[in-house]
Amino acid sequence: MRDVAVIGIGCTKFGEKWESSFRDIFVEAGALALEDAQLSGEKIDAMYVGNMSAGRFIGQEHIGALIADYAGMATRHIPSTRVEAACASGGLAFRQAVIAVASGMEDIVIAAGVEKMTDVGSDESTDTLTGAADREWEGFMGATFPGLYAMIAQDYMHKYHMTREQLAQVAVKNHYNGARNPIAQFQSEITLDTVLKSTMVAEPLRLFDCSPVTDGAAAVIVAPLERAREFTDTPIKVLASAQASDTIALHDRRDISTLDATVAAGQRAFKKAHLSQKDIDMVEVHDCFTIAEICAIEDLGFCKKGEAGKFTADGETALGGKIPVNTSGGLKACGHPVGATGIKQVCEIVQQLRGTAGKRQVDGAKIGMTHNVGGTGATVAVHILGRV
Amino acid sequence: MSVARFWRHLPQRYNMVGTKCETCGRHFFPPRTFCPDCRRAGKIVEHKFVGSGTVVTYTVIHTAAEQYSMLTPYVLAIVKLDEGPQITTQIVMDPAKVKIGMKVKSVFRKIATDGESGIIHYGTKFVPVE
Ligand SMILES: [Zn+2]
């Protein structure tokens, strides 16, 4: 297997983009990534596109071909493949691109992610997202996505006695970071009170515990490490790519508040990279809800089970803390265009490793990690990236 | 949900008919036709669940999908059935009184209505055991 490097990144601003279509945003992200790699589209050998549900959100399937067409690659007939794993679609698209290059099958590959969520009403988007869980035996019983994560939170708080304030601190921290990220959907800091007084969605989770509905696209370009310096002075090496599965329904899990697929993917990634938690300078985790970040930092091994609430409240996951988590603002503040999120996480870590993350820069960042979850933990992708 | 898609699961949804693997004794609800533990050595037979269990975790849903919005606030829970499997279900009760570890039993109730003049879906919910 060949070593693989990221040579270009591009990301649209995230938010409610009424003025832009699905096609507009993925073309914008792809163009930004090509420009970043100082590459022309003719050099691209293949594309992988993470997208959860264009079929429901804009009534369009066959996204691989559509994107190749509008990115100007249809006449060259390159292979373009859509990858779907609910909210982990982007992470899996990145992994497919890495595998394609590592195997020697392709040389220069784009991994993109895109979701246009605001062309439908909130009832339709809520129902579409429920399809990431078990439609027959969770959704039909009246479960919503926030409802499932709320049951994780209730189980967690019952077992480990985390306070409501500690949980809210995740959102406060992520908004602080989002306010320092030009592409973030929310650019304002919030207080504990903002979270604790927001509308109740599913007890104990309130509106400010939940990631928003977002439009956005992101793209990264990967190449063999040995050729990376043809395109960039700061190639970022992919040190590990790992993926794991678990039961589709939350109720079938071994433990409700542990994502075993996160544990498995994390362990595989650390083993592959010959690294441990103390080597990681910052991590982008899948905080679709505040409780999801709490579980993620424990399940990835950055603190002990049951201690993430205190760890967060003590500032250990903030910029300047022991392990900065979600410097981009995370899904909570940067926004969560589901198929694009896994690619945006890679863009953020690459910026940190290049030292171009501006006001949210982690000093001396050398190694970073991404963690992307589908559903309530039925699919997880973990990547470790490093400076060379 | 379409009529055929719902009708296909009537015995499960109305009467809690699931399955059991005779090789290892593990029960499945919702039913599985393939035992993940025994794989091809598994022997799957029908099993009617007693319909009693314990609340593992819960939430109170305040913002629901459209078909369920007339029920809010409602208790959604994961219940561990006495035979072993865990299911997601609603518990018909005062939301202020729900607790982890509470004993519950199944009842037959309306689950959802598809649109204003659409079909009404019935199925199993749970109530606290007095
Ligand atoms: Zn068996």
Short mmCIF file of C-alpha atoms and ligand atoms in Angstrom, two decimals:
data_model
loop_
_atom_site.label_atom_id
_atom_site.label_comp_id
_atom_site.label_asym_id
_atom_site.label_seq_id
_atom_site.Cartn_x
_atom_site.Cartn_y
_atom_site.Cartn_z
CA MET A 1 0.00 0.00 0.00
CA ARG A 2 1.21 3.52 -0.82
CA ASP A 3 1.31 6.42 1.63
CA VAL A 4 -1.38 9.01 0.89
CA ALA A 5 -1.39 12.79 1.42
CA VAL A 6 -3.97 15.56 1.32
CA ILE A 7 -2.79 18.18 -1.20
CA GLY A 8 -5.80 20.48 -1.40
CA ILE A 9 -8.88 21.51 0.59
CA GLY A 10 -11.95 23.63 -0.10
CA CYS A 11 -15.09 24.38 1.85
CA THR A 12 -18.05 26.66 1.25
CA LYS A 13 -19.39 28.84 4.01
CA PHE A 14 -21.92 26.77 5.98
CA GLY A 15 -25.42 28.05 6.68
CA GLU A 16 -28.91 28.51 5.26
CA LYS A 17 -27.92 29.27 1.70
CA TRP A 18 -31.22 30.31 0.14
CA GLU A 19 -29.48 31.87 -2.86
CA SER A 20 -27.43 28.78 -3.78
CA SER A 21 -28.43 25.44 -5.27
CA PHE A 22 -27.00 21.97 -4.59
CA ARG A 23 -24.99 22.29 -7.83
CA ASP A 24 -23.67 25.74 -6.94
CA ILE A 25 -22.26 24.65 -3.59
CA PHE A 26 -20.44 21.50 -4.67
CA VAL A 27 -18.92 23.28 -7.67
CA GLU A 28 -17.72 26.05 -5.33
CA ALA A 29 -16.11 23.58 -2.89
CA GLY A 30 -14.45 21.60 -5.69
CA ALA A 31 -13.07 24.75 -7.33
CA LEU A 32 -11.65 25.94 -4.00
CA ALA A 33 -9.91 22.59 -3.45
CA LEU A 34 -8.40 22.57 -6.99
CA GLU A 35 -7.20 26.15 -6.55
CA ASP A 36 -5.70 25.27 -3.18
CA ALA A 37 -3.77 22.39 -4.79
CA GLN A 38 -2.90 24.58 -7.81
CA LEU A 39 -4.27 21.81 -9.94
CA SER A 40 -6.42 21.75 -13.04
CA GLY A 41 -9.45 19.50 -13.19
CA GLU A 42 -7.84 17.47 -16.00
CA LYS A 43 -5.47 15.90 -13.48
CA ILE A 44 -8.27 14.30 -11.46
CA ASP A 45 -8.53 10.52 -11.88
CA ALA A 46 -11.63 9.78 -9.77
CA MET A 47 -14.20 11.27 -7.41
CA TYR A 48 -16.04 10.05 -4.31
CA VAL A 49 -18.97 12.09 -3.05
CA GLY A 50 -20.51 11.79 0.41
CA ASN A 51 -24.20 12.61 0.40
CA MET A 52 -26.92 11.33 2.71
CA SER A 53 -30.20 12.15 1.08
CA ALA A 54 -30.32 14.36 -2.00
CA GLY A 55 -33.22 12.09 -3.01
CA ARG A 56 -35.31 13.40 -0.11
CA PHE A 57 -33.84 16.89 0.24
CA ILE A 58 -33.94 17.96 -3.44
CA GLY A 59 -35.51 14.97 -5.24
CA GLN A 60 -32.27 14.19 -7.04
CA GLU A 61 -30.47 10.85 -7.13
CA HIS A 62 -27.47 9.85 -9.26
CA ILE A 63 -25.31 12.40 -7.48
CA GLY A 64 -21.97 10.93 -8.59
CA ALA A 65 -22.73 11.59 -12.25
CA LEU A 66 -24.34 14.98 -11.58
CA ILE A 67 -21.28 16.22 -9.74
CA ALA A 68 -18.83 14.91 -12.33
CA ASP A 69 -20.92 16.65 -14.99
CA TYR A 70 -21.16 20.05 -13.32
CA ALA A 71 -17.55 19.91 -12.17
CA GLY A 72 -16.64 19.68 -15.88
CA MET A 73 -15.40 16.11 -15.77
CA ALA A 74 -18.12 14.31 -17.71
CA THR A 75 -16.31 14.66 -21.03
CA ARG A 76 -13.27 12.93 -19.54
CA HIS A 77 -15.51 10.12 -18.24
CA ILE A 78 -13.69 9.71 -14.90
CA PRO A 79 -15.31 7.37 -12.37
CA SER A 80 -17.47 9.26 -9.86
CA THR A 81 -19.11 7.40 -6.98
CA ARG A 82 -21.63 8.47 -4.37
CA VAL A 83 -21.06 7.15 -0.86
CA GLU A 84 -23.91 7.03 1.68
CA ALA A 85 -23.71 6.31 5.40
CA ALA A 86 -26.11 8.92 6.79
CA CYS A 87 -24.12 11.60 8.68
CA ALA A 88 -20.88 9.61 8.15
CA SER A 89 -21.16 9.79 4.33
CA GLY A 90 -18.34 12.35 4.10
CA GLY A 91 -15.95 10.39 6.32
CA LEU A 92 -16.55 7.28 4.23
CA ALA A 93 -16.08 9.17 0.95
CA PHE A 94 -12.70 10.37 2.24
CA ARG A 95 -11.78 6.83 3.24
CA GLN A 96 -12.73 5.50 -0.22
CA ALA A 97 -10.51 8.13 -1.86
CA VAL A 98 -7.62 7.22 0.45
CA ILE A 99 -8.06 3.51 -0.33
CA ALA A 100 -8.16 4.20 -4.09
CA VAL A 101 -4.84 6.06 -3.95
CA ALA A 102 -3.19 3.74 -1.42
CA SER A 103 -4.01 0.71 -3.54
CA GLY A 104 -2.40 2.21 -6.62
CA MET A 105 -5.65 2.06 -8.61
CA GLU A 106 -5.81 5.87 -8.92
CA ASP A 107 -3.38 8.77 -8.43
CA ILE A 108 -5.20 12.06 -7.87
CA VAL A 109 -8.64 11.68 -6.30
CA ILE A 110 -11.23 14.15 -5.01
CA ALA A 111 -13.27 13.29 -1.92
CA ALA A 112 -16.22 15.62 -1.56
CA GLY A 113 -19.28 15.93 0.64
CA VAL A 114 -22.44 17.91 0.04
CA GLU A 115 -25.89 18.40 1.52
CA LYS A 116 -28.57 20.93 0.62
CA MET A 117 -31.05 20.68 3.49
CA THR A 118 -33.04 23.91 3.49
CA ASP A 119 -35.02 23.39 0.27
CA VAL A 120 -37.55 21.37 2.31
CA GLY A 121 -39.50 22.35 5.43
CA SER A 122 -38.43 21.31 8.91
CA ASP A 123 -40.97 18.42 9.10
CA GLU A 124 -39.52 16.92 5.95
CA SER A 125 -35.91 17.37 7.06
CA THR A 126 -36.66 15.90 10.53
CA ASP A 127 -38.31 12.88 8.90
CA THR A 128 -35.47 12.44 6.41
CA LEU A 129 -32.86 12.45 9.19
CA THR A 130 -34.89 9.82 11.08
CA GLY A 131 -33.99 7.50 8.21
CA ALA A 132 -30.45 7.35 9.65
CA ALA A 133 -31.92 5.31 12.52
CA ASP A 134 -34.19 2.22 12.30
CA ARG A 135 -37.28 3.49 10.50
CA GLU A 136 -39.47 0.47 11.34
CA TRP A 137 -38.63 0.00 15.03
CA GLU A 138 -37.42 3.40 16.21
CA GLY A 139 -38.87 6.05 13.89
CA PHE A 140 -42.30 4.46 13.66
CA MET A 141 -42.53 4.24 17.46
CA GLY A 142 -42.22 8.02 17.67
CA ALA A 143 -38.45 8.38 17.99
CA THR A 144 -36.84 11.49 16.58
CA PHE A 145 -33.11 11.92 16.15
CA PRO A 146 -32.81 14.30 19.12
CA GLY A 147 -35.00 11.82 21.03
CA LEU A 148 -32.54 8.97 20.49
CA TYR A 149 -29.57 11.07 21.61
CA ALA A 150 -31.67 12.30 24.54
CA MET A 151 -32.04 8.67 25.65
CA ILE A 152 -28.24 8.33 25.45
CA ALA A 153 -27.93 11.49 27.58
CA GLN A 154 -30.46 10.24 30.15
CA ASP A 155 -28.66 6.90 30.44
CA TYR A 156 -25.30 8.67 30.74
CA MET A 157 -26.43 11.15 33.39
CA HIS A 158 -28.07 8.36 35.38
CA LYS A 159 -24.85 6.31 35.40
CA TYR A 160 -22.20 9.02 35.77
CA HIS A 161 -23.98 11.97 37.40
CA MET A 162 -22.82 14.56 34.89
CA THR A 163 -24.59 17.88 35.52
CA ARG A 164 -26.81 19.67 33.02
CA GLU A 165 -24.38 22.63 33.18
CA GLN A 166 -21.38 20.45 32.28
CA LEU A 167 -23.28 19.15 29.24
CA ALA A 168 -24.18 22.70 28.17
CA GLN A 169 -20.51 23.67 28.36
CA VAL A 170 -19.92 21.62 25.17
CA ALA A 171 -22.17 24.01 23.22
CA VAL A 172 -20.65 27.11 24.83
CA LYS A 173 -17.14 25.95 23.90
CA ASN A 174 -18.11 25.04 20.33
CA HIS A 175 -19.79 28.41 19.76
CA TYR A 176 -16.64 30.13 21.07
CA ASN A 177 -14.64 28.24 18.41
CA GLY A 178 -17.26 28.82 15.71
CA ALA A 179 -17.02 32.57 16.34
CA ARG A 180 -13.37 32.24 15.26
CA ASN A 181 -14.11 30.27 12.07
CA PRO A 182 -15.06 32.32 8.98
CA ILE A 183 -17.05 29.43 7.42
CA ALA A 184 -19.13 28.67 10.55
CA GLN A 185 -22.92 28.92 10.42
CA PHE A 186 -23.01 30.56 13.87
CA GLN A 187 -20.45 33.29 14.44
CA SER A 188 -21.51 34.35 17.91
CA GLU A 189 -20.47 33.23 21.37
CA ILE A 190 -23.16 32.04 23.78
CA THR A 191 -23.42 31.63 27.55
CA LEU A 192 -24.53 28.68 29.69
CA ASP A 193 -27.82 30.51 30.13
CA THR A 194 -28.42 30.57 26.35
CA VAL A 195 -28.32 26.76 26.37
CA LEU A 196 -30.18 26.17 29.63
CA LYS A 197 -33.05 28.52 28.74
CA SER A 198 -33.49 27.41 25.12
CA THR A 199 -36.57 25.48 23.97
CA MET A 200 -36.86 21.90 25.24
CA VAL A 201 -36.63 19.44 22.33
CA ALA A 202 -36.29 16.00 23.98
CA GLU A 203 -35.47 15.90 27.68
CA PRO A 204 -32.78 16.64 28.74
CA LEU A 205 -31.71 18.08 25.36
CA ARG A 206 -32.64 21.65 24.45
CA LEU A 207 -32.39 23.48 21.15
CA PHE A 208 -28.81 24.64 21.87
CA ASP A 209 -27.74 21.04 22.50
CA CYS A 210 -28.59 20.23 18.87
CA SER A 211 -26.68 20.85 15.66
CA PRO A 212 -28.62 22.91 13.11
CA VAL A 213 -29.97 22.19 9.63
CA THR A 214 -27.31 23.42 7.21
CA ASP A 215 -26.41 23.76 3.54
CA GLY A 216 -22.78 23.28 2.64
CA ALA A 217 -20.15 21.42 0.67
CA ALA A 218 -16.51 20.53 1.19
CA ALA A 219 -13.84 18.85 -0.93
CA VAL A 220 -10.32 17.55 -0.40
CA ILE A 221 -7.82 16.22 -2.92
CA VAL A 222 -5.60 13.26 -2.11
CA ALA A 223 -2.51 11.99 -3.94
CA PRO A 224 0.37 9.56 -3.37
CA LEU A 225 2.66 11.07 -0.71
CA GLU A 226 5.69 10.62 -3.00
CA ARG A 227 4.10 12.99 -5.56
CA ALA A 228 2.53 15.42 -3.07
CA ARG A 229 5.29 18.04 -3.28
CA GLU A 230 4.53 18.57 -6.98
CA PHE A 231 1.37 20.30 -5.77
CA THR A 232 1.99 21.74 -2.31
CA ASP A 233 4.75 22.73 0.10
CA THR A 234 2.67 21.47 3.03
CA PRO A 235 1.38 17.97 2.24
CA ILE A 236 -0.57 16.40 5.08
CA LYS A 237 -0.07 12.66 5.43
CA VAL A 238 -2.96 10.30 6.15
CA LEU A 239 -1.52 8.32 9.07
CA ALA A 240 -4.57 6.05 9.55
CA SER A 241 -8.02 5.41 8.13
CA ALA A 242 -10.44 3.27 10.12
CA GLN A 243 -14.14 2.44 9.92
CA ALA A 244 -16.48 0.39 12.11
CA SER A 245 -20.15 -0.65 12.25
CA ASP A 246 -22.66 -1.39 15.00
CA THR A 247 -26.37 -2.22 15.26
CA ILE A 248 -28.64 0.17 13.35
CA ALA A 249 -30.98 0.60 16.37
CA LEU A 250 -29.81 2.20 19.59
CA HIS A 251 -31.84 -0.29 21.66
CA ASP A 252 -29.73 -3.22 20.40
CA ARG A 253 -26.41 -1.81 21.68
CA ARG A 254 -24.31 -3.47 24.38
CA ASP A 255 -24.30 -0.20 26.34
CA ILE A 256 -26.60 2.72 25.49
CA SER A 257 -24.07 5.47 26.27
CA THR A 258 -20.97 3.90 24.72
CA LEU A 259 -20.55 3.97 20.95
CA ASP A 260 -18.72 0.67 20.47
CA ALA A 261 -18.12 1.54 16.80
CA THR A 262 -16.23 4.67 17.95
CA VAL A 263 -14.18 2.56 20.35
CA ALA A 264 -13.37 0.03 17.59
CA ALA A 265 -12.55 2.60 14.88
CA GLY A 266 -10.47 4.65 17.32
CA GLN A 267 -8.44 1.65 18.49
CA ARG A 268 -7.83 0.50 14.90
CA ALA A 269 -6.67 3.99 13.88
CA PHE A 270 -4.26 4.36 16.81
CA LYS A 271 -2.86 0.88 16.15
CA LYS A 272 -2.39 1.53 12.43
CA ALA A 273 -0.62 4.86 13.08
CA HIS A 274 1.43 3.48 16.02
CA LEU A 275 0.20 6.42 18.08
CA SER A 276 -1.73 6.98 21.29
CA GLN A 277 -4.11 9.65 22.58
CA LYS A 278 -1.27 11.79 23.98
CA ASP A 279 0.16 12.20 20.45
CA ILE A 280 -2.99 13.91 19.14
CA ASP A 281 -2.86 17.73 19.17
CA MET A 282 -6.55 18.34 18.36
CA VAL A 283 -9.59 16.31 17.29
CA GLU A 284 -12.75 17.05 15.34
CA VAL A 285 -15.49 14.84 16.84
CA HIS A 286 -19.07 14.27 15.71
CA ASP A 287 -21.05 16.54 18.07
CA CYS A 288 -24.46 16.28 16.37
CA PHE A 289 -25.70 16.78 19.96
CA THR A 290 -23.75 17.93 23.03
CA ILE A 291 -23.99 14.44 24.55
CA ALA A 292 -22.40 13.00 21.40
CA GLU A 293 -19.21 15.00 22.05
CA ILE A 294 -19.15 13.79 25.67
CA CYS A 295 -19.38 10.15 24.55
CA ALA A 296 -16.90 10.66 21.68
CA ILE A 297 -14.01 12.01 23.74
CA GLU A 298 -14.42 9.12 26.19
CA ASP A 299 -14.91 6.42 23.56
CA LEU A 300 -11.81 7.66 21.68
CA GLY A 301 -9.91 7.44 24.97
CA PHE A 302 -9.11 11.12 25.62
CA CYS A 303 -10.55 10.79 29.12
CA LYS A 304 -12.05 8.04 31.28
CA LYS A 305 -15.68 6.92 30.93
CA GLY A 306 -17.88 9.15 33.04
CA GLU A 307 -15.37 12.00 33.31
CA ALA A 308 -15.95 13.96 30.08
CA GLY A 309 -18.40 16.38 31.70
CA LYS A 310 -15.86 17.54 34.26
CA PHE A 311 -13.06 17.39 31.65
CA THR A 312 -15.11 19.76 29.45
CA ALA A 313 -16.15 22.08 32.28
CA ASP A 314 -12.48 22.31 33.35
CA GLY A 315 -11.60 23.66 29.89
CA GLU A 316 -9.47 20.68 28.84
CA THR A 317 -11.26 20.45 25.46
CA ALA A 318 -11.14 24.20 24.77
CA LEU A 319 -8.45 25.99 22.76
CA GLY A 320 -5.39 25.96 25.03
CA GLY A 321 -6.65 22.89 26.92
CA LYS A 322 -5.13 19.41 27.09
CA ILE A 323 -6.86 18.26 23.87
CA PRO A 324 -8.72 20.95 21.91
CA VAL A 325 -11.95 19.40 20.56
CA ASN A 326 -13.85 20.80 17.57
CA THR A 327 -11.74 23.88 16.89
CA SER A 328 -13.95 24.43 13.80
CA GLY A 329 -16.96 24.98 16.06
CA GLY A 330 -18.01 21.39 15.47
CA LEU A 331 -21.37 20.36 14.05
CA LYS A 332 -23.01 22.52 16.71
CA ALA A 333 -21.64 25.93 15.66
CA CYS A 334 -19.95 25.36 12.29
CA GLY A 335 -23.13 23.63 11.10
CA HIS A 336 -23.99 20.12 9.95
CA PRO A 337 -24.72 19.65 6.24
CA VAL A 338 -24.77 15.91 6.89
CA GLY A 339 -22.90 14.55 3.84
CA ALA A 340 -20.32 17.36 3.97
CA THR A 341 -19.45 17.16 7.67
CA GLY A 342 -16.86 14.35 7.45
CA ILE A 343 -14.97 16.22 4.71
CA LYS A 344 -15.17 19.54 6.57
CA GLN A 345 -13.56 17.84 9.58
CA VAL A 346 -10.59 16.87 7.37
CA CYS A 347 -10.39 20.45 6.02
CA GLU A 348 -10.23 21.80 9.59
CA ILE A 349 -7.48 19.40 10.70
CA VAL A 350 -5.47 20.14 7.52
CA GLN A 351 -5.70 23.89 8.24
CA GLN A 352 -4.54 23.31 11.81
CA LEU A 353 -1.59 21.18 10.63
CA ARG A 354 -0.61 23.76 8.01
CA GLY A 355 -0.76 26.44 10.69
CA THR A 356 -3.38 28.46 8.80
CA ALA A 357 -6.30 28.18 11.26
CA GLY A 358 -6.11 31.86 12.24
CA LYS A 359 -7.68 32.79 15.57
CA ARG A 360 -8.39 29.16 16.43
CA GLN A 361 -4.88 27.88 15.67
CA VAL A 362 -3.52 25.20 18.02
CA ASP A 363 0.15 26.09 18.65
CA GLY A 364 2.63 23.67 17.12
CA ALA A 365 -0.03 21.27 15.82
CA LYS A 366 1.61 18.18 14.31
CA ILE A 367 -1.02 15.41 14.45
CA GLY A 368 -4.82 15.62 14.34
CA MET A 369 -7.80 13.30 14.28
CA THR A 370 -11.30 13.27 12.78
CA HIS A 371 -14.30 11.27 14.05
CA ASN A 372 -17.47 11.05 11.94
CA VAL A 373 -20.62 9.16 13.06
CA GLY A 374 -23.58 7.85 11.08
CA GLY A 375 -26.93 7.60 12.87
CA THR A 376 -26.63 6.95 16.59
CA GLY A 377 -23.33 5.12 16.07
CA ALA A 378 -24.06 2.40 13.50
CA THR A 379 -21.20 3.68 11.31
CA VAL A 380 -18.05 5.46 12.49
CA ALA A 381 -15.05 6.69 10.50
CA VAL A 382 -11.84 7.82 12.22
CA HIS A 383 -8.82 9.34 10.48
CA ILE A 384 -5.45 10.47 11.80
CA LEU A 385 -3.55 13.09 9.81
CA GLY A 386 -0.04 14.43 10.34
CA ARG A 387 2.49 16.97 9.12
CA VAL A 388 5.42 15.62 7.12
CA MET B 1 -46.04 4.27 6.00
CA SER B 2 -47.70 2.36 3.12
CA VAL B 3 -50.47 -0.17 3.83
CA ALA B 4 -48.43 -3.17 2.65
CA ARG B 5 -45.37 -2.12 4.60
CA PHE B 6 -47.41 -1.84 7.78
CA TRP B 7 -49.61 -4.91 7.20
CA ARG B 8 -46.52 -7.10 6.70
CA HIS B 9 -45.63 -6.59 10.38
CA LEU B 10 -49.11 -6.81 11.94
CA PRO B 11 -48.44 -9.87 14.16
CA GLN B 12 -45.34 -8.15 15.53
CA ARG B 13 -46.88 -4.72 15.94
CA TYR B 14 -50.23 -5.91 17.39
CA ASN B 15 -49.31 -9.02 19.37
CA MET B 16 -45.57 -8.76 19.98
CA VAL B 17 -44.78 -11.88 18.01
CA GLY B 18 -41.02 -12.10 17.64
CA THR B 19 -38.58 -14.95 17.17
CA LYS B 20 -36.25 -17.11 19.19
CA CYS B 21 -33.12 -19.05 18.29
CA GLU B 22 -33.54 -22.63 19.55
CA THR B 23 -29.81 -23.27 19.23
CA CYS B 24 -28.68 -20.61 21.72
CA GLY B 25 -31.96 -19.55 23.32
CA ARG B 26 -31.64 -15.87 22.39
CA HIS B 27 -34.92 -13.99 21.79
CA PHE B 28 -35.45 -11.38 19.08
CA PHE B 29 -37.89 -8.51 19.03
CA PRO B 30 -38.23 -7.05 16.49
CA PRO B 31 -37.94 -10.53 14.92
CA ARG B 32 -34.84 -11.64 13.10
CA THR B 33 -34.72 -14.54 10.66
CA PHE B 34 -30.97 -15.00 11.16
CA CYS B 35 -29.25 -15.46 14.54
CA PRO B 36 -26.18 -13.16 14.69
CA ASP B 37 -24.56 -15.48 17.26
CA CYS B 38 -25.17 -18.93 15.73
CA ARG B 39 -25.32 -17.83 12.09
CA ARG B 40 -26.07 -20.84 9.90
CA ALA B 41 -26.25 -23.18 12.91
CA GLY B 42 -29.14 -21.13 14.34
CA LYS B 43 -32.71 -22.47 14.32
CA ILE B 44 -35.24 -19.64 14.35
CA VAL B 45 -38.81 -20.23 15.59
CA GLU B 46 -41.70 -17.86 16.33
CA HIS B 47 -42.06 -16.59 19.90
CA LYS B 48 -44.89 -14.58 21.43
CA PHE B 49 -43.51 -12.14 23.99
CA VAL B 50 -45.16 -11.79 27.39
CA GLY B 51 -45.10 -8.01 27.00
CA SER B 52 -43.56 -6.98 30.29
CA GLY B 53 -40.25 -5.29 30.93
CA THR B 54 -38.18 -2.57 32.57
CA VAL B 55 -37.31 1.00 31.49
CA VAL B 56 -33.61 1.18 30.56
CA THR B 57 -33.61 4.84 29.52
CA TYR B 58 -36.17 7.41 28.36
CA THR B 59 -36.80 10.90 27.11
CA VAL B 60 -39.82 13.19 26.95
CA ILE B 61 -40.34 14.30 23.36
CA HIS B 62 -41.43 17.94 23.06
CA THR B 63 -40.70 18.45 19.37
CA ALA B 64 -41.99 15.51 17.32
CA ALA B 65 -42.32 14.53 13.68
CA GLU B 66 -45.58 15.75 12.12
CA GLN B 67 -47.54 12.49 12.54
CA TYR B 68 -46.79 12.40 16.27
CA SER B 69 -47.05 16.11 17.10
CA MET B 70 -50.56 15.79 18.59
CA LEU B 71 -49.10 13.49 21.27
CA THR B 72 -46.45 15.87 22.67
CA PRO B 73 -45.13 15.85 25.27
CA TYR B 74 -44.84 12.05 25.25
CA VAL B 75 -42.52 9.55 26.90
CA LEU B 76 -40.23 7.60 24.57
CA ALA B 77 -38.21 4.83 26.17
CA ILE B 78 -35.97 1.86 25.62
CA VAL B 79 -37.58 -1.06 27.44
CA LYS B 80 -35.78 -4.31 28.27
CA LEU B 81 -38.32 -7.10 27.78
CA ASP B 82 -38.30 -9.89 30.39
CA GLU B 83 -37.16 -12.34 27.70
CA GLY B 84 -34.04 -10.23 27.05
CA PRO B 85 -34.30 -8.02 23.97
CA GLN B 86 -34.59 -4.24 24.20
CA ILE B 87 -37.10 -2.20 22.18
CA THR B 88 -37.91 1.46 21.56
CA THR B 89 -41.49 2.30 22.54
CA GLN B 90 -43.77 4.96 23.98
CA ILE B 91 -44.93 4.79 27.59
CA VAL B 92 -48.42 6.15 28.15
CA MET B 93 -48.13 8.04 31.45
CA ASP B 94 -47.55 11.37 33.15
CA PRO B 95 -44.12 12.42 31.76
CA ALA B 96 -43.13 13.86 35.15
CA LYS B 97 -43.29 10.41 36.76
CA VAL B 98 -41.16 8.30 34.41
CA LYS B 99 -38.08 6.70 35.99
CA ILE B 100 -35.24 4.43 34.91
CA GLY B 101 -35.83 0.92 36.34
CA MET B 102 -39.63 1.28 36.29
CA LYS B 103 -41.66 -1.88 35.48
CA VAL B 104 -43.96 -1.60 32.45
CA LYS B 105 -46.36 -3.79 30.48
CA SER B 106 -47.61 -3.68 26.89
CA VAL B 107 -50.96 -2.27 25.73
CA PHE B 108 -52.61 -1.92 22.32
CA ARG B 109 -52.78 1.72 21.20
CA LYS B 110 -52.98 4.06 18.23
CA ILE B 111 -49.44 4.92 17.12
CA ALA B 112 -49.79 7.45 14.29
CA THR B 113 -52.04 8.88 11.61
CA ASP B 114 -50.76 9.31 8.07
CA GLY B 115 -51.95 12.81 7.16
CA GLU B 116 -55.38 14.31 8.00
CA SER B 117 -57.55 11.70 6.23
CA GLY B 118 -54.90 8.99 6.09
CA ILE B 119 -54.80 5.52 7.60
CA ILE B 120 -54.47 5.09 11.34
CA HIS B 121 -51.68 2.82 12.52
CA TYR B 122 -52.13 0.81 15.70
CA GLY B 123 -49.47 -1.02 17.63
CA THR B 124 -47.92 -1.71 20.99
CA LYS B 125 -47.15 0.90 23.63
CA PHE B 126 -46.42 0.39 27.31
CA VAL B 127 -47.95 1.56 30.60
CA PRO B 128 -46.49 1.48 34.13
CA VAL B 129 -47.27 -1.63 36.22
CA GLU B 130 -49.16 -0.42 39.32
ZN ZN C 1 -28.51 -18.46 18.20
#
